[in-house]
Amino acid sequence: MPENYTEKEHATFLRIKSLVQSFAALSLIWLALIFILSVIEVSLNSNFHGLPLGFLKLLMWSFYIDLLFWLKFIPLLFILYAILYLIAPKLANISFKLFISLIFAIQLLLISYFNTALVMLGADLFGYSLEDITQTVGASGGVSIVSAVLFILLVLFNVVILNLLPKRFKLNFILAAVIVILAVIYIPVNAITSWNKVNLKSDYANNLITNKSEHFYSAAYDHYFPEIYEIDIYADSYIGDFIDKLTKAIPFEYVDEENYPFLHKDIENDVLTPFFEPGTEKPNIVIILVEGLGRAFTNSGAYLGNFTPYLDSLSSESLYWKNFMSEGGRTFAVLPSILGSLPFGQNGYLAMGPKMPEQLSMINLLNANGYRTSFYYGGDSGFDNMSQYLKLNNIDEINDLSTFPSSKYPKLPANNGFSWGYSDKALYQYYLDTRPVSSSQPQLSVLLTLATHSPFLIEEKERYTKKFEERLTELGFDNSKKENYRNYEKQYVSILYADDAIKEFMDSYRKRADFKNTIFLITGDHRIPEIPMSTKLDRYHVPFIVYSPMLKRTAEMNSVSTHFDIAPSLLSFLETNYSIKLPATMSWVGKGLDTTRAFQNIHEVPLMQTKTDLIDFIMGEYHLNGDNLYKFNEKMEEVLIDDADKKAQLINAFNLFKKRNAEIIKGRKIVPDSIFQNYTMSN
């Protein structure tokens, strides 16, 4: 201390010194606690799921990501701490300790969620009602006593550490100052670098090392402070030029973008007629949506092995798209995407509830063309506002948990007193028992299954567990690989059960008189996330099968199509062959199925991972995920690439969709009243 310092200046220096030392000590203790949580997380996943890489390698990467998370918070916390400290040092220390304890508890809960679901919790938490959350937690088994006790003990451990260590941890002032300065320098350096991007060999590994609090807080911020887009017609035209060149797609000709951002002239997309021998009567349509049916474990060539032998055999008698994509990473997207090729709105189309704008769909269009429409679901159709969407589309029947004769059909086994509802076999049998065989009225039926959903509890568990073990041997797995697969026994057992349930359903349906005039569509709503995923696209990669006795030839398509493309192509087929009445202008997001045998993607498609995560977009052979650009191949494997031009193209094209989607969020209509009334009212 220089001699010319006054006593007041000396006291100020000592106070600042104490402030910096105290803050740095608490900050380092916080960092140590974050590291301890990473050790717990990697250990938990090693025990329950196995690790895609070595324990130490994953732990070191986790520490690295934790350090970056910690550095991001330190400057702001230092400012807040300093203000409080200069007023009341004790209050500053108590406040910082409470903050650390709260963050510690939240991180524990987020780690527990990931260990159970194998997906990170983000702002999707805010996209569900309290009733939906309660039902999901209850059906998954709720919170066990052991988990609650461990959580309490770990939080108490955190409190003890924060009370004991600071008294014994004296930090050198220069070192403390260096820590604060480095944290401040980190902010601008991080803004111009990409050192926080880590790309390990699988999506599971990347998610495992991600700091779950960082992911949750970032997602929450984006949810509450979203970027809202305005439509710029001139920019749209420019973007459309390079989209068409990259994807070789037929561009939409929009007719009134200011009032109806998705309304466009219909394009010729009847690609199904060449494969069919149409009859004279309108065909029945049966759409089977299998919960969690991912391509990763479905049919020949599945990288995890083929656990659906029946669907594999059915695919060889069908039109089969092996590189098909769902539009959402959860069930919320499947009905509006398949039935209406609809945009997402802010939290998924269904989340708009009674504010859902009038739209065209397979349900209301076919209903107006003489079809009897029905929906079958073993659970509560009120979940995710499904029933509200269906009713707004003039559906004739909703058959769900409330309509099943409980004494006749078995429910899925309860987990701590909770059950999602009725089993797949019960659902199919209920359908067969209630749908008329001989009717002058054609039928459109949509069936959504439940069994392949957490907690993966099924009827005939012993039978299918035995089939699982037999399947591991049939697939030629060695003992080490078998042990790894047994970590996900419940999931694979439920998949084998779901496959068998479809087989029994189809065997029974073949005995019906209306079988010969029925078209079956089978796909997954998304891929089960509770089995580790290899890529970001893996979550959306599902099979799509079109099977019918009316098929005159079969085909396996390697080209990419999505749920958005089903309604445009199926309705176009019905218009061509059965003269159903459709408008000349449509609001589909999709342009129709691609029946090219070779691998290609002619679509530009947004994908919504959760109700609040609209961060994925594919165009051509490129996939934009947040700020990362990937290139994928015919096996839907993808690699991270650095191509600024391509990335800019995808960002601009994605923004074009977001602009239109933002107009729906703000209350724009999907279709004019005149079209809706003329084409959805019964003829």
XYZ file of C-alpha atoms in Angstrom:
683
model
C 0.000 0.000 0.000
C 1.631 3.357 -1.044
C 2.428 5.732 1.837
C 0.390 8.628 0.408
C -2.870 6.579 0.670
C -5.298 8.034 3.151
C -6.843 5.945 5.873
C -10.193 6.113 4.045
C -8.629 4.911 0.785
C -6.913 2.116 2.646
C -10.213 1.005 4.177
C -11.852 1.112 0.739
C -9.061 -1.009 -0.723
C -9.409 -3.569 2.064
C -13.153 -3.711 1.519
C -12.759 -4.250 -2.222
C -10.097 -6.853 -1.543
C -12.411 -8.685 0.845
C -15.248 -8.409 -1.691
C -13.189 -9.938 -4.519
C -11.737 -12.684 -2.319
C -15.123 -13.615 -0.868
C -16.815 -13.653 -4.272
C -14.038 -15.679 -5.911
C -14.050 -18.229 -3.073
C -17.801 -18.765 -3.278
C -17.590 -18.910 -7.078
C -14.916 -21.612 -6.999
C -16.962 -23.616 -4.490
C -19.943 -23.284 -6.853
C -17.776 -24.531 -9.748
C -16.684 -27.506 -7.635
C -20.345 -28.330 -6.887
C -21.159 -28.151 -10.606
C -18.313 -30.581 -11.280
C -19.624 -32.921 -8.567
C -23.031 -32.941 -10.269
C -21.365 -33.895 -13.562
C -19.644 -36.816 -11.850
C -23.045 -37.905 -10.514
C -24.681 -37.509 -13.933
C -22.088 -39.473 -15.898
C -22.099 -42.166 -13.202
C -25.913 -42.415 -13.284
C -25.982 -42.769 -17.053
C -23.160 -45.289 -16.941
C -25.173 -47.388 -14.503
C -28.576 -47.135 -16.194
C -27.765 -46.755 -19.890
C -24.122 -47.484 -20.548
C -21.780 -44.874 -22.005
C -21.127 -44.190 -25.705
C -17.527 -43.163 -24.869
C -15.099 -43.744 -22.019
C -16.106 -42.501 -18.565
C -13.104 -40.193 -18.110
C -13.391 -38.734 -21.607
C -17.060 -37.871 -21.106
C -16.339 -36.486 -17.650
C -13.563 -34.209 -18.953
C -15.836 -32.873 -21.688
C -18.578 -32.337 -19.096
C -16.156 -30.361 -16.920
C -15.175 -28.262 -19.939
C -18.808 -27.398 -20.761
C -19.503 -26.749 -17.061
C -16.573 -24.328 -16.944
C -17.953 -22.345 -19.891
C -21.390 -22.245 -18.242
C -19.813 -20.993 -15.009
C -17.755 -18.318 -16.783
C -20.859 -17.001 -18.534
C -22.588 -16.296 -15.204
C -19.675 -14.880 -13.177
C -19.529 -11.274 -14.549
C -23.229 -10.561 -13.951
C -23.152 -12.261 -10.571
C -20.081 -10.241 -9.585
C -21.868 -6.963 -10.343
C -24.913 -7.981 -8.290
C -22.759 -9.372 -5.495
C -20.593 -6.223 -5.367
C -23.622 -3.929 -5.068
C -25.031 -6.008 -2.221
C -21.624 -6.434 -0.548
C -20.949 -2.709 -0.410
C -24.318 -2.284 1.321
C -24.314 -5.380 3.541
C -21.532 -8.003 3.197
C -23.431 -10.629 5.158
C -26.524 -10.211 2.954
C -24.373 -10.571 -0.165
C -22.890 -13.861 1.080
C -26.273 -15.280 2.126
C -27.845 -14.263 -1.195
C -25.043 -15.865 -3.233
C -25.281 -19.065 -1.193
C -29.054 -19.200 -1.709
C -28.528 -18.667 -5.432
C -25.997 -21.503 -5.607
C -28.322 -23.802 -3.631
C -31.252 -23.050 -5.940
C -29.178 -23.627 -9.083
C -27.810 -26.839 -7.538
C -31.335 -28.164 -6.821
C -32.601 -27.271 -10.330
C -29.571 -28.910 -11.912
C -30.239 -32.077 -9.903
C -33.828 -32.217 -11.162
C -32.726 -31.617 -14.768
C -30.113 -34.372 -14.501
C -32.753 -36.759 -13.131
C -35.098 -35.901 -16.011
C -32.380 -36.563 -18.604
C -31.399 -39.855 -16.977
C -35.040 -40.981 -17.249
C -36.073 -39.562 -20.632
C -32.654 -39.286 -22.371
C -33.688 -35.880 -23.693
C -32.863 -32.548 -22.094
C -35.682 -30.576 -20.539
C -36.069 -27.156 -22.105
C -38.868 -24.668 -22.527
C -41.187 -27.547 -23.482
C -42.003 -27.569 -19.765
C -43.931 -24.336 -20.365
C -45.827 -25.765 -23.340
C -47.939 -28.192 -21.295
C -50.804 -27.549 -18.939
C -50.482 -28.548 -15.283
C -53.011 -31.312 -15.955
C -50.917 -32.699 -18.831
C -47.742 -32.571 -16.727
C -49.464 -34.317 -13.815
C -50.757 -37.066 -16.114
C -47.339 -37.575 -17.720
C -45.480 -37.739 -14.401
C -48.123 -40.012 -12.902
C -48.165 -42.438 -15.831
C -44.359 -42.563 -15.736
C -44.426 -43.639 -12.108
C -44.238 -40.328 -10.296
C -41.355 -39.595 -7.929
C -40.045 -42.549 -5.938
C -39.223 -42.293 -2.243
C -35.608 -43.270 -2.940
C -35.242 -40.469 -5.508
C -36.798 -37.938 -3.124
C -34.485 -38.969 -0.258
C -31.382 -38.797 -2.491
C -32.426 -35.375 -3.740
C -32.859 -34.065 -0.174
C -29.505 -35.527 0.943
C -27.644 -33.961 -1.987
C -29.232 -30.559 -1.388
C -28.265 -30.821 2.306
C -24.720 -31.724 1.221
C -24.679 -28.554 -0.887
C -25.850 -26.460 2.094
C -23.220 -27.957 4.409
C -20.420 -27.318 1.903
C -21.508 -23.704 1.436
C -21.523 -23.132 5.177
C -18.261 -24.877 6.075
C -15.852 -24.319 3.175
C -15.920 -20.492 2.862
C -14.696 -20.198 6.489
C -11.672 -22.401 5.711
C -11.025 -21.301 2.135
C -8.768 -18.219 2.069
C -7.991 -17.142 -1.498
C -5.034 -14.975 -2.490
C -6.266 -11.532 -3.658
C -4.291 -11.565 -6.926
C -5.611 -15.017 -7.815
C -9.151 -13.951 -6.921
C -8.840 -10.839 -9.108
C -7.492 -12.906 -12.010
C -10.528 -15.223 -11.804
C -12.954 -12.291 -12.009
C -11.004 -10.625 -14.853
C -10.841 -13.853 -16.892
C -14.605 -14.290 -16.521
C -15.191 -10.741 -17.766
C -12.865 -11.286 -20.750
C -14.673 -14.545 -21.596
C -17.908 -12.802 -22.661
C -16.600 -10.912 -25.740
C -14.214 -13.732 -26.667
C -17.046 -16.287 -26.524
C -19.175 -14.104 -28.814
C -16.660 -14.410 -31.677
C -15.565 -18.035 -31.183
C -17.192 -21.456 -31.343
C -15.203 -23.174 -28.604
C -18.425 -24.077 -26.799
C -19.414 -26.361 -29.699
C -18.461 -29.970 -29.099
C -19.303 -32.738 -31.561
C -18.841 -36.245 -30.181
C -19.709 -39.452 -31.988
C -23.417 -39.565 -31.054
C -26.219 -37.210 -30.126
C -26.565 -39.058 -26.822
C -22.939 -38.303 -25.982
C -23.338 -34.641 -26.939
C -26.459 -34.321 -24.796
C -24.868 -36.133 -21.867
C -21.976 -33.669 -21.576
C -24.218 -30.620 -22.048
C -24.822 -28.662 -18.871
C -28.544 -29.191 -18.321
C -29.035 -25.850 -16.574
C -27.405 -23.990 -19.460
C -29.758 -25.718 -21.899
C -32.846 -25.090 -19.775
C -32.160 -21.399 -19.094
C -31.272 -20.674 -22.725
C -34.430 -22.401 -23.933
C -36.543 -20.560 -21.360
C -35.091 -17.212 -22.459
C -35.820 -17.946 -26.129
C -39.348 -19.006 -25.179
C -40.212 -15.836 -23.276
C -38.317 -13.502 -25.616
C -38.931 -15.051 -29.039
C -37.814 -13.536 -32.309
C -40.939 -12.431 -34.178
C -40.719 -12.229 -37.953
C -42.515 -9.932 -40.373
C -43.332 -10.983 -43.925
C -41.258 -9.223 -46.580
C -42.630 -10.246 -49.977
C -39.471 -9.186 -51.822
C -37.229 -11.140 -49.442
C -39.531 -14.162 -49.813
C -39.156 -14.087 -53.574
C -35.377 -13.904 -53.307
C -35.217 -16.777 -50.824
C -37.545 -18.844 -53.005
C -35.122 -18.580 -55.918
C -32.320 -20.491 -54.207
C -34.664 -22.913 -52.412
C -35.930 -24.134 -55.766
C -32.390 -24.487 -57.123
C -31.164 -26.423 -54.106
C -34.145 -28.760 -53.720
C -35.445 -28.895 -57.326
C -38.894 -28.441 -55.819
C -41.956 -27.005 -57.529
C -42.444 -23.612 -55.855
C -45.754 -22.671 -54.271
C -47.612 -19.828 -55.940
C -49.018 -17.888 -53.006
C -52.237 -16.007 -53.700
C -52.705 -13.573 -50.782
C -49.712 -13.527 -48.452
C -50.832 -10.454 -46.561
C -54.027 -12.084 -45.281
C -53.359 -15.834 -45.691
C -49.600 -16.498 -45.390
C -49.859 -20.219 -46.268
C -52.563 -20.101 -48.966
C -51.276 -21.130 -52.392
C -52.469 -22.610 -55.646
C -52.691 -26.364 -55.467
C -49.922 -28.227 -57.276
C -50.222 -31.556 -59.058
C -48.989 -34.152 -56.574
C -50.900 -37.338 -57.362
C -47.953 -39.706 -57.228
C -49.917 -42.673 -55.812
C -52.223 -43.531 -58.738
C -49.483 -45.320 -60.769
C -49.156 -47.832 -57.924
C -52.878 -48.598 -57.505
C -55.686 -50.413 -59.263
C -58.533 -48.131 -58.142
C -62.007 -49.607 -57.646
C -65.367 -48.012 -58.307
C -66.158 -47.306 -54.638
C -64.319 -44.795 -52.496
C -61.752 -46.710 -50.416
C -61.663 -46.877 -46.641
C -58.612 -45.154 -45.164
C -57.058 -46.498 -41.948
C -54.177 -44.444 -40.515
C -52.187 -46.166 -37.760
C -49.949 -43.831 -35.751
C -47.611 -45.888 -33.596
C -46.274 -44.094 -30.536
C -42.468 -43.835 -30.657
C -42.004 -45.964 -33.803
C -38.552 -44.881 -34.965
C -36.665 -46.102 -37.993
C -33.635 -46.782 -35.759
C -35.129 -50.136 -34.690
C -37.738 -50.706 -37.402
C -37.360 -52.891 -40.492
C -34.341 -54.118 -42.410
C -31.288 -51.870 -42.246
C -32.208 -50.324 -38.887
C -28.928 -49.341 -37.239
C -30.079 -50.630 -33.834
C -31.385 -53.864 -35.334
C -34.786 -54.871 -36.699
C -37.220 -55.275 -33.778
C -40.347 -55.167 -35.991
C -40.259 -58.391 -38.020
C -43.937 -58.128 -39.000
C -43.759 -54.531 -40.206
C -40.633 -55.493 -42.126
C -42.531 -58.231 -43.958
C -45.513 -55.923 -44.543
C -43.202 -53.264 -45.999
C -42.147 -55.647 -48.753
C -45.798 -55.842 -49.841
C -46.287 -52.088 -49.667
C -45.088 -48.674 -50.692
C -42.384 -48.077 -48.135
C -40.453 -44.891 -47.384
C -37.375 -45.789 -45.358
C -36.150 -42.189 -45.011
C -39.344 -40.628 -43.759
C -39.532 -37.837 -41.194
C -42.013 -36.850 -38.514
C -42.558 -33.128 -38.008
C -42.229 -33.219 -34.237
C -40.142 -34.868 -31.559
C -43.283 -35.433 -29.477
C -46.862 -36.507 -30.192
C -48.210 -32.925 -30.169
C -47.296 -32.468 -33.862
C -48.566 -35.682 -35.429
C -52.297 -35.012 -35.961
C -52.065 -31.494 -37.455
C -49.039 -32.491 -39.558
C -50.479 -35.675 -41.070
C -54.133 -34.694 -41.293
C -53.743 -31.026 -42.159
C -50.115 -30.348 -43.214
C -50.343 -27.376 -40.851
C -47.755 -24.950 -39.465
C -46.766 -25.076 -35.798
C -47.885 -21.759 -34.351
C -45.932 -20.863 -31.222
C -46.194 -24.073 -29.165
C -47.559 -26.502 -31.726
C -50.811 -26.018 -33.623
C -52.887 -27.847 -31.011
C -51.681 -25.514 -28.254
C -53.728 -22.684 -29.775
C -56.799 -24.465 -28.411
C -60.034 -22.647 -29.275
C -57.977 -20.031 -31.147
C -56.975 -22.574 -33.816
C -57.893 -20.862 -37.097
C -60.193 -22.678 -39.518
C -58.178 -25.000 -41.710
C -58.506 -27.704 -44.325
C -57.735 -31.258 -43.327
C -58.280 -34.817 -44.427
C -61.016 -35.035 -41.800
C -63.221 -32.127 -42.795
C -62.572 -32.443 -46.542
C -63.380 -36.166 -46.635
C -66.250 -35.689 -44.229
C -67.737 -33.228 -46.737
C -67.189 -35.819 -49.476
C -69.274 -38.484 -47.803
C -66.762 -40.167 -45.502
C -67.518 -41.238 -41.934
C -64.563 -40.037 -39.836
C -63.374 -41.494 -36.533
C -60.458 -41.295 -34.099
C -59.360 -44.105 -31.762
C -56.986 -43.598 -28.857
C -56.470 -45.698 -25.729
C -55.750 -42.649 -23.580
C -57.399 -39.316 -22.861
C -57.947 -37.519 -26.185
C -58.067 -34.228 -24.283
C -54.286 -34.532 -23.810
C -52.483 -31.959 -25.986
C -55.910 -30.604 -27.080
C -56.246 -33.462 -29.565
C -60.015 -33.792 -29.107
C -60.507 -30.052 -29.547
C -58.612 -30.115 -32.849
C -60.592 -33.113 -34.067
C -63.935 -31.559 -33.138
C -63.019 -28.298 -34.883
C -62.415 -30.443 -37.978
C -65.934 -31.924 -37.842
C -64.887 -35.432 -36.895
C -67.853 -37.786 -36.478
C -66.523 -39.949 -33.637
C -63.878 -39.751 -30.933
C -63.272 -43.075 -29.204
C -60.911 -42.853 -26.254
C -60.416 -43.690 -22.583
C -63.921 -42.456 -21.750
C -65.726 -44.637 -24.311
C -63.950 -47.997 -23.874
C -66.117 -50.640 -22.159
C -63.609 -51.191 -19.348
C -64.771 -54.702 -18.485
C -64.102 -55.999 -22.005
C -60.692 -54.552 -22.921
C -57.456 -54.631 -20.904
C -55.703 -51.454 -19.830
C -51.954 -51.041 -19.842
C -50.471 -52.105 -16.479
C -50.550 -49.320 -13.895
C -47.355 -47.750 -12.587
C -47.807 -46.608 -8.963
C -51.532 -46.456 -9.611
C -51.325 -44.543 -12.913
C -51.906 -45.869 -16.428
C -51.940 -44.085 -19.777
C -54.990 -46.104 -20.807
C -55.745 -49.091 -23.014
C -53.236 -51.379 -24.688
C -52.551 -51.513 -28.418
C -54.278 -54.873 -28.753
C -57.312 -53.528 -26.915
C -57.357 -50.464 -29.175
C -57.288 -52.536 -32.364
C -59.928 -54.938 -31.073
C -62.166 -52.054 -30.026
C -61.833 -50.634 -33.527
C -62.721 -53.958 -35.161
C -65.688 -54.401 -32.829
C -67.147 -50.969 -33.506
C -66.476 -50.221 -37.170
C -69.169 -51.523 -39.561
C -67.999 -54.086 -42.103
C -70.674 -53.443 -44.703
C -71.524 -49.809 -45.199
C -72.443 -47.612 -48.116
C -70.409 -44.871 -46.454
C -66.598 -44.944 -46.836
C -64.549 -44.629 -43.646
C -61.565 -42.519 -42.585
C -60.198 -43.871 -39.292
C -57.181 -42.618 -37.336
C -55.713 -44.860 -34.616
C -53.071 -43.611 -32.157
C -51.363 -46.209 -29.947
C -49.875 -45.990 -26.442
C -47.850 -49.057 -25.470
C -44.480 -47.801 -26.744
C -44.505 -44.838 -24.369
C -42.822 -44.423 -20.996
C -43.063 -46.324 -18.645
C -43.228 -49.081 -21.322
C -45.401 -51.441 -19.305
C -47.343 -53.960 -21.393
C -49.649 -56.905 -21.014
C -48.083 -60.382 -21.521
C -44.748 -59.067 -20.264
C -43.185 -62.519 -19.787
C -44.086 -63.601 -23.326
C -42.519 -60.563 -24.953
C -39.494 -60.517 -22.673
C -38.771 -64.029 -23.923
C -39.259 -62.821 -27.518
C -36.811 -59.996 -26.802
C -34.104 -62.426 -25.685
C -34.765 -64.605 -28.724
C -34.575 -61.564 -30.981
C -31.170 -60.582 -29.589
C -29.880 -64.012 -30.592
C -31.592 -63.887 -34.011
C -29.866 -60.561 -34.687
C -26.504 -62.179 -33.963
C -25.543 -60.010 -30.971
C -22.662 -61.168 -28.777
C -22.973 -61.276 -24.985
C -21.523 -57.792 -24.509
C -23.981 -56.248 -26.959
C -26.864 -58.178 -25.424
C -26.002 -56.718 -22.008
C -26.075 -53.216 -23.452
C -29.487 -53.801 -25.060
C -30.872 -55.134 -21.782
C -30.444 -51.619 -20.375
C -33.443 -50.796 -22.603
C -35.302 -54.058 -22.226
C -38.655 -52.415 -21.426
C -38.463 -50.245 -24.526
C -37.566 -53.093 -26.917
C -40.113 -55.421 -25.329
C -42.830 -52.819 -25.946
C -41.696 -52.459 -29.580
C -41.982 -56.212 -30.154
C -45.416 -56.109 -28.526
C -46.547 -53.200 -30.745
C -45.338 -55.030 -33.859
C -47.223 -58.166 -32.838
C -50.356 -56.133 -32.104
C -50.305 -54.717 -35.645
C -49.888 -58.243 -37.029
C -52.931 -59.514 -35.111
C -54.914 -56.465 -36.237
C -54.028 -56.967 -39.902
C -54.715 -60.724 -39.712
C -58.190 -59.964 -38.333
C -58.825 -57.202 -40.849
C -58.054 -59.515 -43.766
C -61.141 -61.529 -42.785
C -63.413 -58.494 -43.183
C -65.400 -57.969 -46.361
C -64.179 -54.378 -46.677
C -60.475 -55.356 -46.534
C -60.115 -55.428 -50.313
C -61.212 -51.781 -50.517
C -59.065 -50.394 -47.699
C -55.825 -48.403 -47.746
C -53.642 -48.624 -44.617
C -51.103 -45.960 -43.700
C -48.648 -46.813 -40.910
C -46.036 -44.485 -39.407
C -44.562 -43.356 -36.104
C -45.382 -40.060 -34.410
C -41.662 -39.715 -33.563
C -38.830 -41.968 -32.436
C -38.689 -43.251 -28.827
C -36.205 -40.885 -27.131
C -35.595 -43.237 -24.179
C -33.178 -45.279 -26.309
C -30.014 -43.197 -26.977
C -30.030 -41.407 -30.345
C -27.143 -41.233 -32.769
C -27.950 -37.922 -34.491
C -30.213 -34.894 -34.185
C -32.318 -36.233 -37.079
C -32.738 -39.614 -35.396
C -35.588 -38.272 -33.256
C -37.658 -37.495 -36.373
C -36.662 -40.501 -38.501
C -39.681 -42.821 -38.789
C -40.907 -45.430 -41.289
C -43.909 -44.801 -43.535
C -45.871 -47.692 -45.061
C -48.801 -47.565 -47.485
C -50.379 -51.024 -47.724
C -53.514 -52.086 -49.593
C -54.922 -55.043 -51.533
C -55.535 -52.424 -54.226
C -51.809 -52.018 -54.866
C -50.735 -53.381 -58.237
C -47.022 -52.983 -57.500
C -44.800 -52.328 -54.521
C -41.804 -50.051 -54.091
C -39.174 -49.015 -51.580
C -38.387 -45.302 -51.631
C -35.019 -43.947 -50.505
C -36.112 -40.358 -51.103
C -37.004 -38.152 -48.148
C -40.595 -37.160 -47.410
C -42.382 -36.109 -44.220
C -45.708 -36.148 -42.401
C -46.490 -32.826 -44.113
C -46.613 -34.631 -47.469
C -49.227 -37.287 -46.654
C -52.443 -35.246 -46.854
C -51.600 -33.489 -50.158
C -50.774 -36.758 -51.939
C -53.554 -38.920 -50.496
C -56.250 -36.339 -51.233
C -54.858 -35.777 -54.721
C -55.085 -39.546 -55.334
C -58.724 -39.569 -54.173
C -59.525 -36.532 -56.328
C -58.042 -38.187 -59.418
C -59.762 -41.529 -59.012
C -62.951 -40.846 -57.052
C -63.794 -37.258 -58.024
C -63.831 -35.904 -54.488
C -64.350 -32.151 -54.356
C -61.245 -30.150 -53.416
C -60.453 -26.424 -53.734
C -57.990 -25.070 -56.278
C -56.114 -23.246 -53.522
C -54.682 -25.071 -50.502
C -52.807 -24.225 -47.327
C -50.573 -27.311 -47.082
C -47.050 -26.783 -45.786
C -45.955 -29.975 -47.586
C -45.740 -30.432 -51.349
C -46.526 -34.135 -51.474
C -44.747 -37.478 -51.269
C -41.614 -38.120 -53.305
C -41.760 -41.603 -54.871
C -38.230 -41.514 -56.263
C -36.393 -44.760 -55.529
C -32.973 -43.084 -55.297
C -31.894 -41.003 -52.316
C -32.783 -37.329 -52.589
C -34.630 -34.630 -50.683
C -36.695 -32.172 -52.724
C -38.385 -30.706 -49.653
C -37.582 -27.774 -47.396
C -39.021 -28.747 -44.040
C -39.166 -27.260 -40.535
C -39.086 -29.760 -37.669
C -40.279 -28.935 -34.144
C -38.444 -30.953 -31.499
C -40.670 -29.975 -28.585
C -43.555 -27.549 -28.159
C -41.081 -24.721 -27.684
C -38.073 -25.794 -29.758
C -38.466 -24.865 -33.416
C -34.746 -25.158 -34.162
C -34.504 -27.819 -36.897
C -34.801 -27.340 -40.651
C -33.851 -29.618 -43.549
C -33.367 -28.577 -47.161
C -31.745 -30.762 -49.766
C -29.153 -32.894 -47.977
C -28.541 -30.308 -45.285
C -29.876 -30.008 -41.745
C -29.800 -26.839 -39.688
C -29.998 -27.492 -35.940
C -29.856 -24.248 -34.005
C -26.554 -22.703 -35.030
C -25.068 -25.950 -36.374
C -25.134 -27.189 -39.964
C -25.071 -30.902 -40.780
C -25.027 -32.864 -44.026
C -26.877 -36.185 -44.097
C -26.636 -39.203 -46.380
C -28.955 -41.959 -47.627
C -28.722 -43.749 -44.263
C -29.776 -40.485 -42.551
C -26.383 -40.355 -40.883
C -25.105 -36.812 -40.534
C -21.843 -34.988 -39.959
C -21.210 -31.479 -38.709
C -19.892 -29.274 -41.514
C -18.567 -25.740 -41.858
C -20.100 -24.160 -44.954
C -21.055 -20.522 -44.411
C -22.887 -20.160 -47.741
C -25.056 -23.258 -47.294
C -25.725 -22.321 -43.705
C -26.887 -18.860 -44.749
C -29.204 -20.381 -47.342
C -30.846 -22.673 -44.799
C -31.139 -19.900 -42.218
C -32.858 -17.641 -44.763
C -35.190 -20.413 -45.930
C -36.018 -21.334 -42.319
C -36.697 -17.674 -41.579
C -39.129 -17.604 -44.489
C -41.190 -20.328 -42.815
C -40.872 -18.596 -39.436
C -42.175 -15.356 -40.942
C -45.286 -17.073 -42.249
C -45.673 -19.033 -39.026
C -45.399 -15.797 -37.005
C -48.392 -14.414 -38.880
C -50.470 -17.380 -37.675
C -49.278 -16.710 -34.121
C -50.474 -13.124 -34.477
C -53.934 -14.245 -35.604
C -53.821 -14.460 -39.406
C -56.153 -17.008 -41.003
C -55.123 -20.227 -42.715
C -57.847 -20.194 -45.406
C -60.625 -17.759 -46.395
C -64.083 -18.345 -44.922
C -65.493 -18.938 -48.404
C -63.168 -21.889 -49.102
C -63.687 -23.356 -45.656
C -67.469 -23.207 -45.925
C -67.670 -24.426 -49.533
C -65.391 -27.426 -49.098
C -65.884 -28.620 -45.528
C -69.673 -28.615 -45.348
C -71.369 -31.911 -46.188
C -72.452 -32.151 -49.822
